Amino acid sequence: MTVPIIKLGDNLIITIQTEMTDDMAVEAQNKILSRIRETEARGLLIDLSVIDVIDSFMGRVLNDTAMMARLMGAQTVVAGIQPGVAVTFMELGLKMKNVYTVLDIEQGLELLKSLE
Amino acid sequence: MIVDLDITNELDVLFARNTAKCLAGEMGFSREDIARIDLAVSELAHNLISHAIQGKLILNKRFSSGQTVFEAVSLDNGPGIDDLERVFELGYSTKGSLGIGLNSVLEVVDELLIDSDAGKGTQVIVRKWLR
C-alpha cells in the first residue's frame, strides 16, 4: 500500500487513504521528499480526512515531514483534520509546527496559491 | 464481550485499533471518545512491540457501578519498567522517542493502572467510562 502523490502545478497533493502503520508513514515521508526534489514543488497539501487519530508517532512524522519540506523550499498545508483528531491532538499537548491547517482540499489549494 | 489480541507487529496494531473503534462504537461512545480510545489503544499496542517485542492486548466491555466501561489491558513478558514514577514524566523515554506515549494515554482515558516487575513484564489497564 503506497500513498499516491499527485502533482498539480507547483504543488503536490497527498491524500492519505487509510490508517497507516509506522513503516507506511516513514515510507510516505521518504517518497514525498524525493517527489519534492524531482518536481521542485513549492507546496505540499496533505489530506488527512480519513484519519481518525494522529498518535504520538504520526504526529512526529507529520511535523518532521513539514520541517524537511520547508528546508527544501516547500510549504506544507494539512487539510481535513477530523474533530476526534483535533480533540486528541490538543489533549496530547502536541503542536503542529511548520504547518498551515485548513478544513478541506479546496481551501488548501487557495491557501497555497496565496502563499506563492 | 472480550477480544483477545496478540500484538507482534504493526499490522496487529492497526487491527487492534480498528477492533477497539468498532467495540467503542457499538458501546455508544461519542466520536471524540472513540478517537481517545483509538489513541490509547494505539499507544499501548505500540509500546508492546517497541519495548516488549510482543504481547497481548485484551479489549473488554465491562459494567461497573451501573456504568458501561471500555477497558483495554496490555500484558507482556518484556523487560519491565525500572522506575514507574518516571514513565509519566513528559519527555522521559528509554527508547529515544518523544516520551509522550504513556503520558498521552493518561490524558485521554479516565483510569490508568500500571504494574511492572523489572525483568518479568508489565501490565497496563486503561478504562474509559461511557457518559
mmCIF file of C-alpha atoms in Angstrom:
data_model
loop_
_atom_site.group_PDB
_atom_site.id
_atom_site.type_symbol
_atom_site.label_atom_id
_atom_site.label_comp_id
_atom_site.label_asym_id
_atom_site.label_seq_id
_atom_site.Cartn_x
_atom_site.Cartn_y
_atom_site.Cartn_z
ATOM 1 C CA MET A 1 0.000 0.000 0.000
ATOM 2 C CA THR A 2 1.679 3.191 -1.122
ATOM 3 C CA VAL A 3 0.497 6.750 -0.736
ATOM 4 C CA PRO A 4 -0.463 8.393 -4.035
ATOM 5 C CA ILE A 5 1.178 11.757 -4.705
ATOM 6 C CA ILE A 6 -0.418 13.967 -7.348
ATOM 7 C CA LYS A 7 1.378 16.902 -8.927
ATOM 8 C CA LEU A 8 -0.815 19.910 -9.634
ATOM 9 C CA GLY A 9 1.055 22.979 -10.886
ATOM 10 C CA ASP A 10 3.730 23.806 -8.326
ATOM 11 C CA ASN A 11 2.055 21.746 -5.643
ATOM 12 C CA LEU A 12 1.988 18.133 -4.567
ATOM 13 C CA ILE A 13 -1.269 16.727 -3.259
ATOM 14 C CA ILE A 14 -1.114 13.744 -0.962
ATOM 15 C CA THR A 15 -4.319 12.041 0.068
ATOM 16 C CA ILE A 16 -3.841 9.578 2.872
ATOM 17 C CA GLN A 17 -6.437 6.913 2.083
ATOM 18 C CA THR A 18 -6.162 4.579 5.028
ATOM 19 C CA GLU A 19 -4.885 4.478 8.582
ATOM 20 C CA MET A 20 -1.156 3.904 8.353
ATOM 21 C CA THR A 21 1.384 1.752 10.132
ATOM 22 C CA ASP A 22 4.581 3.444 11.295
ATOM 23 C CA ASP A 23 6.507 1.880 8.412
ATOM 24 C CA MET A 24 3.983 3.197 5.893
ATOM 25 C CA ALA A 25 4.248 6.685 7.384
ATOM 26 C CA VAL A 26 8.029 6.720 7.144
ATOM 27 C CA GLU A 27 7.895 5.334 3.598
ATOM 28 C CA ALA A 28 5.408 8.046 2.628
ATOM 29 C CA GLN A 29 7.694 10.672 4.133
ATOM 30 C CA ASN A 30 10.634 9.483 2.029
ATOM 31 C CA LYS A 31 8.506 9.349 -1.085
ATOM 32 C CA ILE A 32 7.180 12.868 -0.529
ATOM 33 C CA LEU A 33 10.678 14.285 -0.071
ATOM 34 C CA SER A 34 12.009 12.657 -3.225
ATOM 35 C CA ARG A 35 8.972 13.884 -5.181
ATOM 36 C CA ILE A 36 9.640 17.445 -3.954
ATOM 37 C CA ARG A 37 13.184 17.086 -5.256
ATOM 38 C CA GLU A 38 12.029 15.705 -8.631
ATOM 39 C CA THR A 39 9.238 18.183 -9.240
ATOM 40 C CA GLU A 40 10.699 21.233 -7.451
ATOM 41 C CA ALA A 41 7.318 21.646 -5.804
ATOM 42 C CA ARG A 42 6.706 24.770 -3.719
ATOM 43 C CA GLY A 43 3.714 23.497 -1.818
ATOM 44 C CA LEU A 44 2.577 20.310 -0.154
ATOM 45 C CA LEU A 45 -1.077 19.619 0.556
ATOM 46 C CA ILE A 46 -1.739 16.640 2.807
ATOM 47 C CA ASP A 47 -5.330 15.465 3.126
ATOM 48 C CA LEU A 48 -5.994 13.657 6.403
ATOM 49 C CA SER A 49 -9.782 13.497 6.170
ATOM 50 C CA VAL A 50 -9.971 9.704 6.590
ATOM 51 C CA ILE A 51 -7.595 9.641 9.557
ATOM 52 C CA ASP A 52 -9.387 9.134 12.877
ATOM 53 C CA VAL A 53 -6.448 9.710 15.165
ATOM 54 C CA ILE A 54 -2.927 11.087 14.994
ATOM 55 C CA ASP A 55 -0.924 9.265 17.646
ATOM 56 C CA SER A 56 2.408 10.475 19.001
ATOM 57 C CA PHE A 57 4.406 8.737 16.267
ATOM 58 C CA MET A 58 2.244 10.005 13.406
ATOM 59 C CA GLY A 59 2.316 13.490 14.896
ATOM 60 C CA ARG A 60 6.081 13.450 14.900
ATOM 61 C CA VAL A 61 6.322 12.107 11.335
ATOM 62 C CA LEU A 62 3.925 14.803 10.139
ATOM 63 C CA ASN A 63 5.871 17.589 11.843
ATOM 64 C CA ASP A 64 9.194 16.206 10.615
ATOM 65 C CA THR A 65 7.905 15.935 7.062
ATOM 66 C CA ALA A 66 6.716 19.545 7.111
ATOM 67 C CA MET A 67 10.045 20.709 8.530
ATOM 68 C CA MET A 68 12.017 18.764 5.912
ATOM 69 C CA ALA A 69 9.753 20.031 3.132
ATOM 70 C CA ARG A 70 10.320 23.561 4.365
ATOM 71 C CA LEU A 71 14.082 23.060 4.300
ATOM 72 C CA MET A 72 13.624 22.035 0.666
ATOM 73 C CA GLY A 73 11.594 25.167 -0.067
ATOM 74 C CA ALA A 74 8.048 23.795 0.081
ATOM 75 C CA GLN A 75 5.263 24.943 2.423
ATOM 76 C CA THR A 76 3.000 22.332 3.983
ATOM 77 C CA VAL A 77 -0.758 22.628 4.323
ATOM 78 C CA VAL A 78 -2.714 19.949 6.158
ATOM 79 C CA ALA A 79 -6.376 19.568 5.226
ATOM 80 C CA GLY A 80 -9.327 17.677 6.631
ATOM 81 C CA ILE A 81 -8.465 17.316 10.318
ATOM 82 C CA GLN A 82 -11.417 15.494 11.894
ATOM 83 C CA PRO A 83 -12.917 16.563 15.261
ATOM 84 C CA GLY A 84 -11.520 13.474 17.015
ATOM 85 C CA VAL A 85 -8.038 14.226 15.693
ATOM 86 C CA ALA A 86 -8.281 17.838 16.848
ATOM 87 C CA VAL A 87 -9.504 16.861 20.328
ATOM 88 C CA THR A 88 -6.852 14.214 20.966
ATOM 89 C CA PHE A 89 -4.111 16.348 19.434
ATOM 90 C CA MET A 90 -4.910 19.130 21.894
ATOM 91 C CA GLU A 91 -5.128 16.750 24.837
ATOM 92 C CA LEU A 92 -1.750 15.283 23.993
ATOM 93 C CA GLY A 93 -0.237 18.740 24.004
ATOM 94 C CA LEU A 94 1.151 18.064 20.537
ATOM 95 C CA LYS A 95 1.893 21.032 18.335
ATOM 96 C CA MET A 96 1.717 21.383 14.595
ATOM 97 C CA LYS A 97 4.871 23.236 13.733
ATOM 98 C CA ASN A 98 5.682 24.500 10.260
ATOM 99 C CA VAL A 99 2.218 23.539 9.116
ATOM 100 C CA TYR A 100 -0.802 25.505 7.908
ATOM 101 C CA THR A 101 -4.134 23.825 8.537
ATOM 102 C CA VAL A 102 -7.357 24.170 6.551
ATOM 103 C CA LEU A 103 -10.706 22.433 6.532
ATOM 104 C CA ASP A 104 -10.583 20.840 3.091
ATOM 105 C CA ILE A 105 -8.504 20.451 -0.077
ATOM 106 C CA GLU A 106 -10.262 23.344 -1.795
ATOM 107 C CA GLN A 107 -9.245 25.798 0.929
ATOM 108 C CA GLY A 108 -5.793 24.237 0.927
ATOM 109 C CA LEU A 109 -5.272 24.951 -2.755
ATOM 110 C CA GLU A 110 -6.430 28.537 -2.290
ATOM 111 C CA LEU A 111 -4.022 28.994 0.605
ATOM 112 C CA LEU A 112 -1.102 27.556 -1.358
ATOM 113 C CA LYS A 113 -1.944 29.909 -4.227
ATOM 114 C CA SER A 114 -1.863 32.898 -1.885
ATOM 115 C CA LEU A 115 1.460 31.783 -0.404
ATOM 116 C CA GLU A 116 3.197 31.746 -3.793
ATOM 117 C CA MET B 1 -17.623 -9.099 25.156
ATOM 118 C CA ILE B 2 -13.896 -9.813 25.342
ATOM 119 C CA VAL B 3 -11.448 -9.561 22.457
ATOM 120 C CA ASP B 4 -8.040 -11.095 22.999
ATOM 121 C CA LEU B 5 -5.345 -9.995 20.541
ATOM 122 C CA ASP B 6 -1.708 -10.959 20.070
ATOM 123 C CA ILE B 7 0.346 -7.914 19.168
ATOM 124 C CA THR B 8 3.565 -8.754 17.367
ATOM 125 C CA ASN B 9 3.792 -6.265 14.507
ATOM 126 C CA GLU B 10 2.378 -3.015 13.227
ATOM 127 C CA LEU B 11 -0.443 -4.628 11.303
ATOM 128 C CA ASP B 12 -1.602 -6.096 14.602
ATOM 129 C CA VAL B 13 -1.564 -2.553 15.978
ATOM 130 C CA LEU B 14 -3.856 -1.351 13.181
ATOM 131 C CA PHE B 15 -6.128 -4.351 13.682
ATOM 132 C CA ALA B 16 -6.303 -3.684 17.423
ATOM 133 C CA ARG B 17 -7.150 -0.028 16.797
ATOM 134 C CA ASN B 18 -9.919 -0.958 14.370
ATOM 135 C CA THR B 19 -11.312 -3.555 16.756
ATOM 136 C CA ALA B 20 -11.268 -1.042 19.599
ATOM 137 C CA LYS B 21 -13.048 1.549 17.451
ATOM 138 C CA CYS B 22 -15.763 -0.937 16.458
ATOM 139 C CA LEU B 23 -16.246 -2.059 20.051
ATOM 140 C CA ALA B 24 -16.370 1.511 21.382
ATOM 141 C CA GLY B 25 -18.783 2.474 18.611
ATOM 142 C CA GLU B 26 -21.118 -0.408 19.459
ATOM 143 C CA MET B 27 -20.945 0.579 23.103
ATOM 144 C CA GLY B 28 -22.244 4.026 22.220
ATOM 145 C CA PHE B 29 -19.196 6.218 22.769
ATOM 146 C CA SER B 30 -19.131 9.622 21.077
ATOM 147 C CA ARG B 31 -16.891 10.212 18.077
ATOM 148 C CA GLU B 32 -14.451 12.160 20.212
ATOM 149 C CA ASP B 33 -14.301 9.429 22.841
ATOM 150 C CA ILE B 34 -13.802 6.801 20.136
ATOM 151 C CA ALA B 35 -10.816 8.846 18.949
ATOM 152 C CA ARG B 36 -9.492 8.952 22.525
ATOM 153 C CA ILE B 37 -9.885 5.177 22.863
ATOM 154 C CA ASP B 38 -8.264 4.670 19.453
ATOM 155 C CA LEU B 39 -5.307 6.775 20.571
ATOM 156 C CA ALA B 40 -4.896 4.981 23.891
ATOM 157 C CA VAL B 41 -5.004 1.558 22.213
ATOM 158 C CA SER B 42 -2.526 2.744 19.592
ATOM 159 C CA GLU B 43 -0.017 3.882 22.209
ATOM 160 C CA LEU B 44 -0.412 0.717 24.307
ATOM 161 C CA ALA B 45 -0.021 -1.543 21.279
ATOM 162 C CA HIS B 46 2.999 0.423 20.053
ATOM 163 C CA ASN B 47 4.582 0.062 23.475
ATOM 164 C CA LEU B 48 4.108 -3.700 23.248
ATOM 165 C CA ILE B 49 6.040 -4.006 20.008
ATOM 166 C CA SER B 50 8.700 -1.404 20.783
ATOM 167 C CA HIS B 51 9.504 -2.341 24.394
ATOM 168 C CA ALA B 52 8.417 -5.933 24.791
ATOM 169 C CA ILE B 53 8.620 -7.070 21.132
ATOM 170 C CA GLN B 54 5.308 -8.809 21.578
ATOM 171 C CA GLY B 55 2.434 -9.031 23.961
ATOM 172 C CA LYS B 56 -1.284 -9.357 24.427
ATOM 173 C CA LEU B 57 -3.980 -6.737 24.261
ATOM 174 C CA ILE B 58 -7.354 -7.562 25.744
ATOM 175 C CA LEU B 59 -10.280 -5.316 24.857
ATOM 176 C CA ASN B 60 -13.297 -5.627 27.041
ATOM 177 C CA LYS B 61 -16.734 -4.171 27.614
ATOM 178 C CA ARG B 62 -17.438 -4.058 31.324
ATOM 179 C CA PHE B 63 -20.018 -2.809 33.749
ATOM 180 C CA SER B 64 -19.038 -1.105 36.949
ATOM 181 C CA SER B 65 -21.364 0.568 39.450
ATOM 182 C CA GLY B 66 -24.136 0.811 36.902
ATOM 183 C CA GLN B 67 -21.889 2.284 34.234
ATOM 184 C CA THR B 68 -20.552 0.914 30.985
ATOM 185 C CA VAL B 69 -16.781 0.907 30.771
ATOM 186 C CA PHE B 70 -14.402 0.277 27.896
ATOM 187 C CA GLU B 71 -11.313 -1.494 29.158
ATOM 188 C CA ALA B 72 -8.033 -2.290 27.434
ATOM 189 C CA VAL B 73 -5.457 -4.462 29.163
ATOM 190 C CA SER B 74 -1.945 -4.769 27.809
ATOM 191 C CA LEU B 75 0.181 -7.682 29.011
ATOM 192 C CA ASP B 76 3.754 -8.543 28.185
ATOM 193 C CA ASN B 77 6.744 -10.532 29.402
ATOM 194 C CA GLY B 78 9.169 -7.818 28.393
ATOM 195 C CA PRO B 79 11.931 -6.161 30.394
ATOM 196 C CA GLY B 80 9.502 -4.368 32.708
ATOM 197 C CA ILE B 81 9.855 -0.813 33.926
ATOM 198 C CA ASP B 82 12.537 0.085 36.457
ATOM 199 C CA ASP B 83 11.167 3.360 37.628
ATOM 200 C CA LEU B 84 7.390 3.549 37.431
ATOM 201 C CA GLU B 85 7.304 7.129 38.695
ATOM 202 C CA ARG B 86 9.294 8.350 35.738
ATOM 203 C CA VAL B 87 7.178 6.875 32.942
ATOM 204 C CA PHE B 88 4.706 9.688 33.378
ATOM 205 C CA GLU B 89 7.301 12.412 33.197
ATOM 206 C CA LEU B 90 6.877 14.263 29.950
ATOM 207 C CA GLY B 91 9.849 13.606 27.723
ATOM 208 C CA TYR B 92 11.050 10.520 29.623
ATOM 209 C CA SER B 93 11.935 7.759 27.216
ATOM 210 C CA THR B 94 14.325 4.823 27.230
ATOM 211 C CA LYS B 95 13.907 4.343 23.501
ATOM 212 C CA GLY B 96 14.831 7.743 22.166
ATOM 213 C CA SER B 97 11.255 8.539 21.228
ATOM 214 C CA LEU B 98 9.388 11.689 22.185
ATOM 215 C CA GLY B 99 8.483 10.269 25.569
ATOM 216 C CA ILE B 100 4.839 11.250 25.360
ATOM 217 C CA GLY B 101 3.352 7.780 24.832
ATOM 218 C CA LEU B 102 2.065 6.782 28.261
ATOM 219 C CA ASN B 103 1.604 10.396 29.213
ATOM 220 C CA SER B 104 -0.721 10.898 26.297
ATOM 221 C CA VAL B 105 -2.690 7.796 27.278
ATOM 222 C CA LEU B 106 -3.171 9.309 30.720
ATOM 223 C CA GLU B 107 -4.620 12.429 29.125
ATOM 224 C CA VAL B 108 -7.301 10.647 27.125
ATOM 225 C CA VAL B 109 -8.608 7.921 29.456
ATOM 226 C CA ASP B 110 -10.401 8.051 32.808
ATOM 227 C CA GLU B 111 -8.361 5.443 34.616
ATOM 228 C CA LEU B 112 -4.873 4.069 34.091
ATOM 229 C CA LEU B 113 -3.356 1.301 36.214
ATOM 230 C CA ILE B 114 0.171 0.116 35.694
ATOM 231 C CA ASP B 115 2.014 -2.727 37.318
ATOM 232 C CA SER B 116 5.500 -3.783 36.406
ATOM 233 C CA ASP B 117 8.224 -6.089 37.657
ATOM 234 C CA ALA B 118 11.677 -5.396 36.263
ATOM 235 C CA GLY B 119 12.632 -8.465 34.252
ATOM 236 C CA LYS B 120 9.187 -10.045 34.387
ATOM 237 C CA GLY B 121 6.872 -7.857 32.416
ATOM 238 C CA THR B 122 4.303 -5.130 32.523
ATOM 239 C CA GLN B 123 0.554 -4.908 32.809
ATOM 240 C CA VAL B 124 -1.277 -1.738 31.880
ATOM 241 C CA ILE B 125 -5.026 -1.302 32.276
ATOM 242 C CA VAL B 126 -6.872 1.664 30.841
ATOM 243 C CA ARG B 127 -10.558 2.414 31.281
ATOM 244 C CA LYS B 128 -12.913 4.864 29.652
ATOM 245 C CA TRP B 129 -16.358 5.436 31.130
ATOM 246 C CA LEU B 130 -19.367 5.808 28.882
ATOM 247 C CA ARG B 131 -21.020 9.160 29.560
#
